PDB file of C-alpha atoms and ligand atoms in Angstrom:
ATOM      1  CA  MET A 902       0.000   0.000   0.000  1.00 78.00           C
ATOM      2  CA  ALA A 903       2.085   2.875  -1.285  1.00 92.00           C
ATOM      3  CA  TYR A 904       0.072   5.119  -3.521  1.00 98.00           C
ATOM      4  CA  ARG A 905       0.975   7.870  -5.908  1.00 98.00           C
ATOM      5  CA  ALA A 906      -2.547   8.844  -6.927  1.00 98.00           C
ATOM      6  CA  VAL A 907      -6.060   8.993  -5.543  1.00 98.00           C
ATOM      7  CA  LEU A 908      -8.961   8.411  -7.931  1.00 98.00           C
ATOM      8  CA  PHE A 909     -12.275   9.966  -6.927  1.00 98.00           C
ATOM      9  CA  ASP A 910     -15.880   9.264  -7.697  1.00 98.00           C
ATOM     10  CA  ILE A 911     -17.818  12.543  -7.644  1.00 97.00           C
ATOM     11  CA  GLY A 912     -21.544  11.932  -6.984  1.00 96.00           C
ATOM     12  CA  ASP A 913     -22.273  11.408  -3.276  1.00 97.00           C
ATOM     13  CA  THR A 914     -18.536  11.188  -2.634  1.00 98.00           C
ATOM     14  CA  LEU A 915     -17.324  14.768  -3.244  1.00 98.00           C
ATOM     15  CA  TRP A 916     -20.598  16.490  -4.070  1.00 96.00           C
ATOM     16  CA  HIS A 917     -24.265  15.748  -3.526  1.00 94.00           C
ATOM     17  CA  SER A 918     -27.637  17.159  -4.432  1.00 89.00           C
ATOM     18  CA  ALA A 919     -28.081  18.923  -1.120  1.00 80.00           C
ATOM     19  CA  GLU A 920     -30.374  21.660  -2.382  1.00 80.00           C
ATOM     20  CA  ALA A 921     -31.935  19.827  -5.304  1.00 83.00           C
ATOM     21  CA  PRO A 922     -35.269  21.273  -6.352  1.00 85.00           C
ATOM     22  CA  PRO A 923     -38.220  18.857  -6.350  1.00 88.00           C
ATOM     23  CA  ALA A 924     -38.653  16.626  -9.435  1.00 87.00           C
ATOM     24  CA  ALA A 925     -41.575  18.754 -10.603  1.00 90.00           C
ATOM     25  CA  GLU A 926     -39.303  21.796 -10.744  1.00 89.00           C
ATOM     26  CA  PHE A 927     -36.726  19.871 -12.815  1.00 89.00           C
ATOM     27  CA  ARG A 928     -39.518  18.921 -15.213  1.00 90.00           C
ATOM     28  CA  ARG A 929     -40.750  22.503 -15.401  1.00 93.00           C
ATOM     29  CA  ILE A 930     -37.283  23.849 -16.246  1.00 93.00           C
ATOM     30  CA  ALA A 931     -36.671  21.088 -18.808  1.00 93.00           C
ATOM     31  CA  SER A 932     -40.033  21.721 -20.416  1.00 94.00           C
ATOM     32  CA  GLU A 933     -39.385  25.479 -20.643  1.00 95.00           C
ATOM     33  CA  ARG A 934     -35.992  24.839 -22.213  1.00 95.00           C
ATOM     34  CA  ALA A 935     -37.454  22.308 -24.670  1.00 96.00           C
ATOM     35  CA  ARG A 936     -40.069  24.877 -25.738  1.00 95.00           C
ATOM     36  CA  GLU A 937     -37.323  27.423 -26.434  1.00 95.00           C
ATOM     37  CA  PHE A 938     -35.145  24.870 -28.200  1.00 95.00           C
ATOM     38  CA  LEU A 939     -37.967  23.796 -30.515  1.00 94.00           C
ATOM     39  CA  ALA A 940     -38.834  27.421 -31.312  1.00 94.00           C
ATOM     40  CA  ASN A 941     -35.184  28.205 -32.123  1.00 93.00           C
ATOM     41  CA  ALA A 942     -35.010  25.118 -34.340  1.00 91.00           C
ATOM     42  CA  GLY A 943     -38.116  26.278 -36.206  1.00 92.00           C
ATOM     43  CA  LEU A 944     -40.145  23.323 -34.923  1.00 90.00           C
ATOM     44  CA  THR A 945     -43.428  23.386 -33.136  1.00 85.00           C
ATOM     45  CA  HIS A 946     -44.962  20.785 -30.906  1.00 91.00           C
ATOM     46  CA  PRO A 947     -48.206  21.149 -28.963  1.00 91.00           C
ATOM     47  CA  ASP A 948     -46.613  19.772 -25.809  1.00 94.00           C
ATOM     48  CA  PRO A 949     -42.940  20.674 -25.213  1.00 93.00           C
ATOM     49  CA  SER A 950     -43.061  19.093 -21.772  1.00 93.00           C
ATOM     50  CA  LEU A 951     -43.880  15.763 -23.428  1.00 95.00           C
ATOM     51  CA  VAL A 952     -40.881  16.242 -25.737  1.00 96.00           C
ATOM     52  CA  ALA A 953     -38.592  16.884 -22.786  1.00 96.00           C
ATOM     53  CA  ARG A 954     -39.990  13.947 -20.843  1.00 95.00           C
ATOM     54  CA  VAL A 955     -39.799  11.454 -23.710  1.00 96.00           C
ATOM     55  CA  ALA A 956     -36.187  12.430 -24.477  1.00 96.00           C
ATOM     56  CA  TRP A 957     -35.167  12.284 -20.828  1.00 95.00           C
ATOM     57  CA  ASP A 958     -36.940   8.988 -20.118  1.00 96.00           C
ATOM     58  CA  ALA A 959     -35.208   7.461 -23.147  1.00 97.00           C
ATOM     59  CA  LEU A 960     -31.825   8.588 -21.820  1.00 96.00           C
ATOM     60  CA  GLU A 961     -32.537   7.206 -18.362  1.00 95.00           C
ATOM     61  CA  SER A 962     -33.754   3.910 -19.638  1.00 97.00           C
ATOM     62  CA  ALA A 963     -30.734   3.468 -21.952  1.00 97.00           C
ATOM     63  CA  MET A 964     -28.444   4.362 -19.054  1.00 96.00           C
ATOM     64  CA  LYS A 965     -30.133   1.870 -16.766  1.00 96.00           C
ATOM     65  CA  GLN A 966     -29.904  -0.828 -19.396  1.00 97.00           C
ATOM     66  CA  ALA A 967     -26.200  -0.154 -19.999  1.00 97.00           C
ATOM     67  CA  ARG A 968     -25.467  -0.240 -16.274  1.00 94.00           C
ATOM     68  CA  ALA A 969     -27.205  -3.586 -15.986  1.00 94.00           C
ATOM     69  CA  THR A 970     -25.517  -5.159 -18.998  1.00 96.00           C
ATOM     70  CA  ASP A 971     -22.331  -4.343 -20.916  1.00 97.00           C
ATOM     71  CA  ARG A 972     -21.441  -0.968 -19.303  1.00 97.00           C
ATOM     72  CA  VAL A 973     -20.847   0.542 -22.715  1.00 98.00           C
ATOM     73  CA  GLU A 974     -21.994   4.156 -22.542  1.00 97.00           C
ATOM     74  CA  PRO A 975     -24.927   4.620 -24.944  1.00 96.00           C
ATOM     75  CA  ASP A 976     -25.086   7.255 -27.677  1.00 96.00           C
ATOM     76  CA  TYR A 977     -27.729   9.365 -25.982  1.00 96.00           C
ATOM     77  CA  ALA A 978     -28.309  11.625 -28.973  1.00 96.00           C
ATOM     78  CA  ALA A 979     -29.241   8.579 -31.072  1.00 97.00           C
ATOM     79  CA  VAL A 980     -31.394   7.225 -28.259  1.00 97.00           C
ATOM     80  CA  ALA A 981     -33.280  10.525 -27.904  1.00 97.00           C
ATOM     81  CA  LYS A 982     -33.626  10.961 -31.654  1.00 97.00           C
ATOM     82  CA  ALA A 983     -35.296   7.556 -31.981  1.00 97.00           C
ATOM     83  CA  ALA A 984     -37.597   8.112 -29.006  1.00 97.00           C
ATOM     84  CA  LEU A 985     -38.703  11.549 -30.228  1.00 96.00           C
ATOM     85  CA  LEU A 986     -39.888  10.131 -33.536  1.00 96.00           C
ATOM     86  CA  SER A 987     -42.611   8.373 -31.534  1.00 94.00           C
ATOM     87  CA  VAL A 988     -44.058  11.763 -30.563  1.00 94.00           C
ATOM     88  CA  GLY A 989     -43.728  13.239 -34.033  1.00 93.00           C
ATOM     89  CA  VAL A 990     -40.490  15.171 -33.530  1.00 95.00           C
ATOM     90  CA  SER A 991     -37.896  14.547 -36.207  1.00 94.00           C
ATOM     91  CA  LEU A 992     -34.436  15.815 -35.269  1.00 95.00           C
ATOM     92  CA  SER A 993     -30.977  15.221 -36.676  1.00 95.00           C
ATOM     93  CA  ALA A 994     -28.583  13.406 -34.334  1.00 94.00           C
ATOM     94  CA  ARG A 995     -26.827  16.735 -33.790  1.00 95.00           C
ATOM     95  CA  GLN A 996     -30.085  18.465 -32.853  1.00 96.00           C
ATOM     96  CA  ALA A 997     -31.059  15.617 -30.552  1.00 96.00           C
ATOM     97  CA  GLY A 998     -27.697  15.930 -28.776  1.00 95.00           C
ATOM     98  CA  ASP A 999     -28.183  19.688 -28.449  1.00 95.00           C
ATOM     99  CA  LEU A1000     -31.692  19.179 -27.081  1.00 96.00           C
ATOM    100  CA  MET A1001     -30.369  16.828 -24.397  1.00 95.00           C
ATOM    101  CA  GLU A1002     -27.681  19.338 -23.415  1.00 94.00           C
ATOM    102  CA  THR A1003     -30.355  22.025 -23.277  1.00 94.00           C
ATOM    103  CA  ILE A1004     -32.825  20.215 -21.049  1.00 94.00           C
ATOM    104  CA  TYR A1005     -30.191  18.784 -18.716  1.00 92.00           C
ATOM    105  CA  VAL A1006     -30.442  20.691 -15.443  1.00 89.00           C
ATOM    106  CA  SER A1007     -27.062  20.496 -13.721  1.00 85.00           C
ATOM    107  CA  GLY A1008     -24.653  22.102 -11.301  1.00 79.00           C
ATOM    108  CA  GLU A1009     -26.016  24.864  -9.115  1.00 79.00           C
ATOM    109  CA  ASP A1010     -29.368  24.811 -10.961  1.00 82.00           C
ATOM    110  CA  GLY A1011     -29.627  21.188  -9.906  1.00 85.00           C
ATOM    111  CA  GLY A1012     -28.693  21.991  -6.295  1.00 86.00           C
ATOM    112  CA  LYS A1013     -25.265  20.317  -6.461  1.00 89.00           C
ATOM    113  CA  ALA A1014     -22.925  21.253  -3.639  1.00 92.00           C
ATOM    114  CA  ALA A1015     -19.602  19.873  -2.482  1.00 96.00           C
ATOM    115  CA  TYR A1016     -19.348  18.320   0.967  1.00 97.00           C
ATOM    116  CA  PRO A1017     -17.693  20.889   3.235  1.00 96.00           C
ATOM    117  CA  ASP A1018     -14.547  18.808   3.721  1.00 98.00           C
ATOM    118  CA  ALA A1019     -14.169  17.810   0.049  1.00 98.00           C
ATOM    119  CA  ARG A1020     -11.991  20.632  -1.218  1.00 98.00           C
ATOM    120  CA  PRO A1021      -9.785  20.888   1.904  1.00 98.00           C
ATOM    121  CA  THR A1022      -9.206  17.128   1.703  1.00 98.00           C
ATOM    122  CA  LEU A1023      -8.242  17.257  -1.968  1.00 98.00           C
ATOM    123  CA  GLU A1024      -5.855  20.133  -1.285  1.00 98.00           C
ATOM    124  CA  ALA A1025      -4.289  18.329   1.668  1.00 98.00           C
ATOM    125  CA  LEU A1026      -3.771  15.182  -0.412  1.00 98.00           C
ATOM    126  CA  ARG A1027      -2.143  17.248  -3.132  1.00 98.00           C
ATOM    127  CA  ASN A1028       0.152  18.863  -0.542  1.00 97.00           C
ATOM    128  CA  ARG A1029       1.136  15.369   0.571  1.00 98.00           C
ATOM    129  CA  GLY A1030       2.286  14.652  -2.952  1.00 97.00           C
ATOM    130  CA  PHE A1031      -0.654  12.683  -4.329  1.00 98.00           C
ATOM    131  CA  ARG A1032      -1.886  13.135  -7.848  1.00 98.00           C
ATOM    132  CA  LEU A1033      -5.636  13.422  -8.155  1.00 98.00           C
ATOM    133  CA  ALA A1034      -8.026  12.017 -10.732  1.00 98.00           C
ATOM    134  CA  ILE A1035     -11.766  11.826 -11.303  1.00 98.00           C
ATOM    135  CA  VAL A1036     -13.408   8.553 -12.366  1.00 98.00           C
ATOM    136  CA  THR A1037     -17.108   9.223 -12.801  1.00 98.00           C
ATOM    137  CA  ASN A1038     -20.206   7.868 -14.508  1.00 97.00           C
ATOM    138  CA  ARG A1039     -21.858  10.817 -16.219  1.00 95.00           C
ATOM    139  CA  ALA A1040     -24.058  11.125 -19.295  1.00 94.00           C
ATOM    140  CA  PHE A1041     -22.843  14.699 -19.817  1.00 94.00           C
ATOM    141  CA  GLY A1042     -19.176  15.670 -19.890  1.00 94.00           C
ATOM    142  CA  GLY A1043     -17.231  18.397 -21.628  1.00 93.00           C
ATOM    143  CA  ASP A1044     -17.179  22.023 -20.554  1.00 91.00           C
ATOM    144  CA  ARG A1045     -20.486  21.735 -18.759  1.00 90.00           C
ATOM    145  CA  PHE A1046     -19.078  19.190 -16.310  1.00 93.00           C
ATOM    146  CA  ARG A1047     -15.905  21.265 -15.789  1.00 94.00           C
ATOM    147  CA  ASP A1048     -18.050  24.360 -15.166  1.00 93.00           C
ATOM    148  CA  ASP A1049     -20.145  22.445 -12.631  1.00 93.00           C
ATOM    149  CA  LEU A1050     -16.963  21.334 -10.843  1.00 95.00           C
ATOM    150  CA  ARG A1051     -15.772  24.939 -10.719  1.00 95.00           C
ATOM    151  CA  ALA A1052     -19.121  26.153  -9.402  1.00 93.00           C
ATOM    152  CA  ALA A1053     -18.935  23.558  -6.628  1.00 94.00           C
ATOM    153  CA  GLY A1054     -15.383  24.609  -5.732  1.00 96.00           C
ATOM    154  CA  LEU A1055     -13.971  21.285  -6.875  1.00 97.00           C
ATOM    155  CA  ASP A1056     -11.685  22.690  -9.579  1.00 96.00           C
ATOM    156  CA  VAL A1057      -8.497  21.616  -7.860  1.00 96.00           C
ATOM    157  CA  GLY A1058      -6.406  21.103 -10.981  1.00 94.00           C
ATOM    158  CA  TRP A1059      -7.160  17.455 -11.591  1.00 98.00           C
ATOM    159  CA  ASP A1060      -4.290  15.446 -13.069  1.00 98.00           C
ATOM    160  CA  ALA A1061      -6.688  13.211 -14.999  1.00 98.00           C
ATOM    161  CA  THR A1062     -10.433  13.104 -15.592  1.00 97.00           C
ATOM    162  CA  ALA A1063     -12.157   9.910 -16.757  1.00 98.00           C
ATOM    163  CA  VAL A1064     -15.826  10.633 -17.500  1.00 98.00           C
ATOM    164  CA  SER A1065     -17.863   7.690 -18.777  1.00 98.00           C
ATOM    165  CA  ILE A1066     -19.469   9.636 -21.634  1.00 97.00           C
ATOM    166  CA  GLU A1067     -16.000  10.684 -22.828  1.00 97.00           C
ATOM    167  CA  VAL A1068     -14.284   7.330 -22.257  1.00 97.00           C
ATOM    168  CA  GLY A1069     -17.187   5.262 -23.619  1.00 98.00           C
ATOM    169  CA  PHE A1070     -17.456   2.892 -20.647  1.00 98.00           C
ATOM    170  CA  LEU A1071     -19.277   3.047 -17.322  1.00 98.00           C
ATOM    171  CA  LYS A1072     -17.871   1.972 -13.975  1.00 98.00           C
ATOM    172  CA  PRO A1073     -17.371  -0.834 -13.030  1.00 98.00           C
ATOM    173  CA  HIS A1074     -16.073  -1.518 -16.564  1.00 98.00           C
ATOM    174  CA  PRO A1075     -12.280  -1.840 -16.288  1.00 98.00           C
ATOM    175  CA  GLU A1076     -11.661   0.466 -19.231  1.00 98.00           C
ATOM    176  CA  ILE A1077     -12.701   3.648 -17.414  1.00 98.00           C
ATOM    177  CA  PHE A1078     -10.267   2.869 -14.572  1.00 98.00           C
ATOM    178  CA  ARG A1079      -7.537   1.960 -17.064  1.00 98.00           C
ATOM    179  CA  SER A1080      -8.030   5.221 -18.866  1.00 98.00           C
ATOM    180  CA  ALA A1081      -7.330   7.125 -15.623  1.00 98.00           C
ATOM    181  CA  LEU A1082      -4.242   5.002 -14.897  1.00 98.00           C
ATOM    182  CA  ARG A1083      -2.955   5.573 -18.427  1.00 98.00           C
ATOM    183  CA  ALA A1084      -3.419   9.333 -18.152  1.00 98.00           C
ATOM    184  CA  LEU A1085      -1.546   9.309 -14.825  1.00 98.00           C
ATOM    185  CA  GLU A1086       1.090   6.887 -16.166  1.00 97.00           C
ATOM    186  CA  ILE A1087       0.922   4.751 -13.032  1.00 97.00           C
ATOM    187  CA  SER A1088       0.183   1.106 -12.277  1.00 98.00           C
ATOM    188  CA  ALA A1089      -2.965  -0.192 -10.580  1.00 98.00           C
ATOM    189  CA  ALA A1090      -1.018  -0.876  -7.377  1.00 98.00           C
ATOM    190  CA  GLU A1091      -0.013   2.780  -7.165  1.00 98.00           C
ATOM    191  CA  ALA A1092      -3.599   4.065  -7.087  1.00 98.00           C
ATOM    192  CA  VAL A1093      -6.461   4.001  -4.643  1.00 98.00           C
ATOM    193  CA  MET A1094     -10.070   4.562  -5.699  1.00 98.00           C
ATOM    194  CA  VAL A1095     -12.439   6.485  -3.412  1.00 99.00           C
ATOM    195  CA  GLY A1096     -16.205   6.195  -3.892  1.00 98.00           C
ATOM    196  CA  ASN A1097     -19.592   5.516  -2.361  1.00 98.00           C
ATOM    197  CA  SER A1098     -20.726   2.627  -4.580  1.00 98.00           C
ATOM    198  CA  LEU A1099     -19.599  -0.867  -3.636  1.00 98.00           C
ATOM    199  CA  ALA A1100     -20.634  -2.187  -7.043  1.00 97.00           C
ATOM    200  CA  GLU A1101     -19.191   0.538  -9.258  1.00 98.00           C
ATOM    201  CA  ASP A1102     -16.310   2.101  -7.349  1.00 98.00           C
ATOM    202  CA  ILE A1103     -15.022  -0.521  -4.957  1.00 98.00           C
ATOM    203  CA  ALA A1104     -15.578  -3.790  -6.844  1.00 98.00           C
ATOM    204  CA  GLY A1105     -14.729  -2.096 -10.157  1.00 98.00           C
ATOM    205  CA  ALA A1106     -11.377  -0.820  -8.917  1.00 98.00           C
ATOM    206  CA  GLN A1107     -10.465  -3.962  -6.977  1.00 98.00           C
ATOM    207  CA  ALA A1108     -11.094  -6.147 -10.021  1.00 98.00           C
ATOM    208  CA  LEU A1109      -8.128  -4.377 -11.626  1.00 98.00           C
ATOM    209  CA  GLY A1110      -5.928  -4.559  -8.538  1.00 98.00           C
ATOM    210  CA  ILE A1111      -6.642  -0.977  -7.451  1.00 98.00           C
ATOM    211  CA  ASP A1112      -7.249  -0.659  -3.697  1.00 98.00           C
ATOM    212  CA  ALA A1113     -10.474   1.088  -2.778  1.00 98.00           C
ATOM    213  CA  ALA A1114     -11.832   3.250   0.036  1.00 98.00           C
ATOM    214  CA  TRP A1115     -15.587   3.275   0.538  1.00 98.00           C
ATOM    215  CA  LYS A1116     -17.629   6.203   1.749  1.00 98.00           C
ATOM    216  CA  ARG A1117     -20.267   4.300   3.668  1.00 98.00           C
ATOM    217  CA  SER A1118     -23.611   4.438   1.851  1.00 97.00           C
ATOM    218  CA  ALA A1119     -26.581   2.135   1.340  1.00 96.00           C
ATOM    219  CA  PRO A1120     -24.800  -1.034   0.108  1.00 96.00           C
ATOM    220  CA  ASP A1121     -25.452  -1.794  -3.573  1.00 95.00           C
ATOM    221  CA  ALA A1122     -23.521  -5.078  -3.701  1.00 96.00           C
ATOM    222  CA  GLU A1123     -22.813  -8.034  -1.464  1.00 96.00           C
ATOM    223  CA  GLY A1124     -19.494  -9.619  -0.579  1.00 97.00           C
ATOM    224  CA  VAL A1125     -17.395  -6.582  -1.499  1.00 98.00           C
ATOM    225  CA  ARG A1126     -14.649  -5.765   1.012  1.00 98.00           C
ATOM    226  CA  PRO A1127     -13.275  -2.230   0.803  1.00 98.00           C
ATOM    227  CA  ASP A1128      -9.685  -1.613   1.911  1.00 98.00           C
ATOM    228  CA  PHE A1129     -10.843   1.345   4.012  1.00 98.00           C
ATOM    229  CA  VAL A1130     -14.251   2.593   5.126  1.00 98.00           C
ATOM    230  CA  PHE A1131     -15.110   6.150   6.152  1.00 98.00           C
ATOM    231  CA  GLU A1132     -18.091   8.398   6.794  1.00 98.00           C
ATOM    232  CA  ASP A1133     -16.696  11.824   5.891  1.00 97.00           C
ATOM    233  CA  VAL A1134     -14.166  12.301   3.143  1.00 98.00           C
ATOM    234  CA  GLY A1135     -11.825  14.197   5.511  1.00 98.00           C
ATOM    235  CA  GLU A1136     -11.162  10.916   7.331  1.00 98.00           C
ATOM    236  CA  LEU A1137      -9.023   9.877   4.368  1.00 98.00           C
ATOM    237  CA  LEU A1138      -6.341  12.173   5.744  1.00 98.00           C
ATOM    238  CA  ASP A1139      -6.029   9.955   8.831  1.00 98.00           C
ATOM    239  CA  TRP A1140      -5.632   6.753   6.843  1.00 98.00           C
ATOM    240  CA  GLU A1141      -2.007   5.654   7.117  1.00 97.00           C
ATOM    241  CA  PRO A1142      -1.389   4.920   3.388  1.00 97.00           C
ATOM    242  CA  LEU A1143      -2.500   8.462   2.534  1.00 98.00           C
ATOM    243  CA  ARG A1144      -0.130  10.202   4.930  1.00 97.00           C
ATOM    244  CA  LYS A1145       2.520  10.558   2.267  1.00 96.00           C
ATOM    245  CA  ALA A1146       2.643   9.792  -1.443  1.00 96.00           C
ATOM    246  CA  LYS A1147       5.025   7.182  -2.803  1.00 91.00           C
ATOM    247  CA  SER A1148       7.867   9.039  -4.452  1.00 83.00           C
TER     248      SER A1148
HETATM  249 MG1   MG B1935     -21.077   8.105  -6.413  1.00 80.41          MG
END
């Protein structure tokens, strides 16, 4: 146990939806944005909220299916495009992708906030010589995700960022972990994964020989044994193997 890098899950590990508006408010915002999107695209539909809901439900169902099967991240634009045809909306794949970006309510709008000890912990780990990486399952990446990190105060100069929609694979698929290791140019034994999901973060990392620290949450898998268990992310700083990075 001598690590050079710490890989972090984001959702419910470093940030959470503390102030999330109720589902009805999400739907209202998405519907408003869909109405505007359709108008800008020169399309009309009697029920923009139905358009938003059909597109979003299609994304969620494809995501659920992928998580339960091959963990290959779906092409959500294609998924939405196909689903929208059923309600009489014909979009190009590009438009469908833009629509999804438009109706996705994220970051501060979605009530995302970092845990109070998240940023101080990341900074302390960096000061101890650890390199830091993100390994996250997210259907939206790119600038939007980086902006959301900044808004939450989690823009700590990450050394690598493996986002499922950018890598093409969802945790616990080994490829998303490998992509982080490759970017950091380290071996599995030199990294530790930190996350709240036994199935995705802990089992996924351990299958590759990456040790894993679990932020205790409702267990989503049986028979998984984390290398360290904590309640608050700041407790990582007291874990012996994270006192000093391997040089
Ligand atoms: Mg999580």
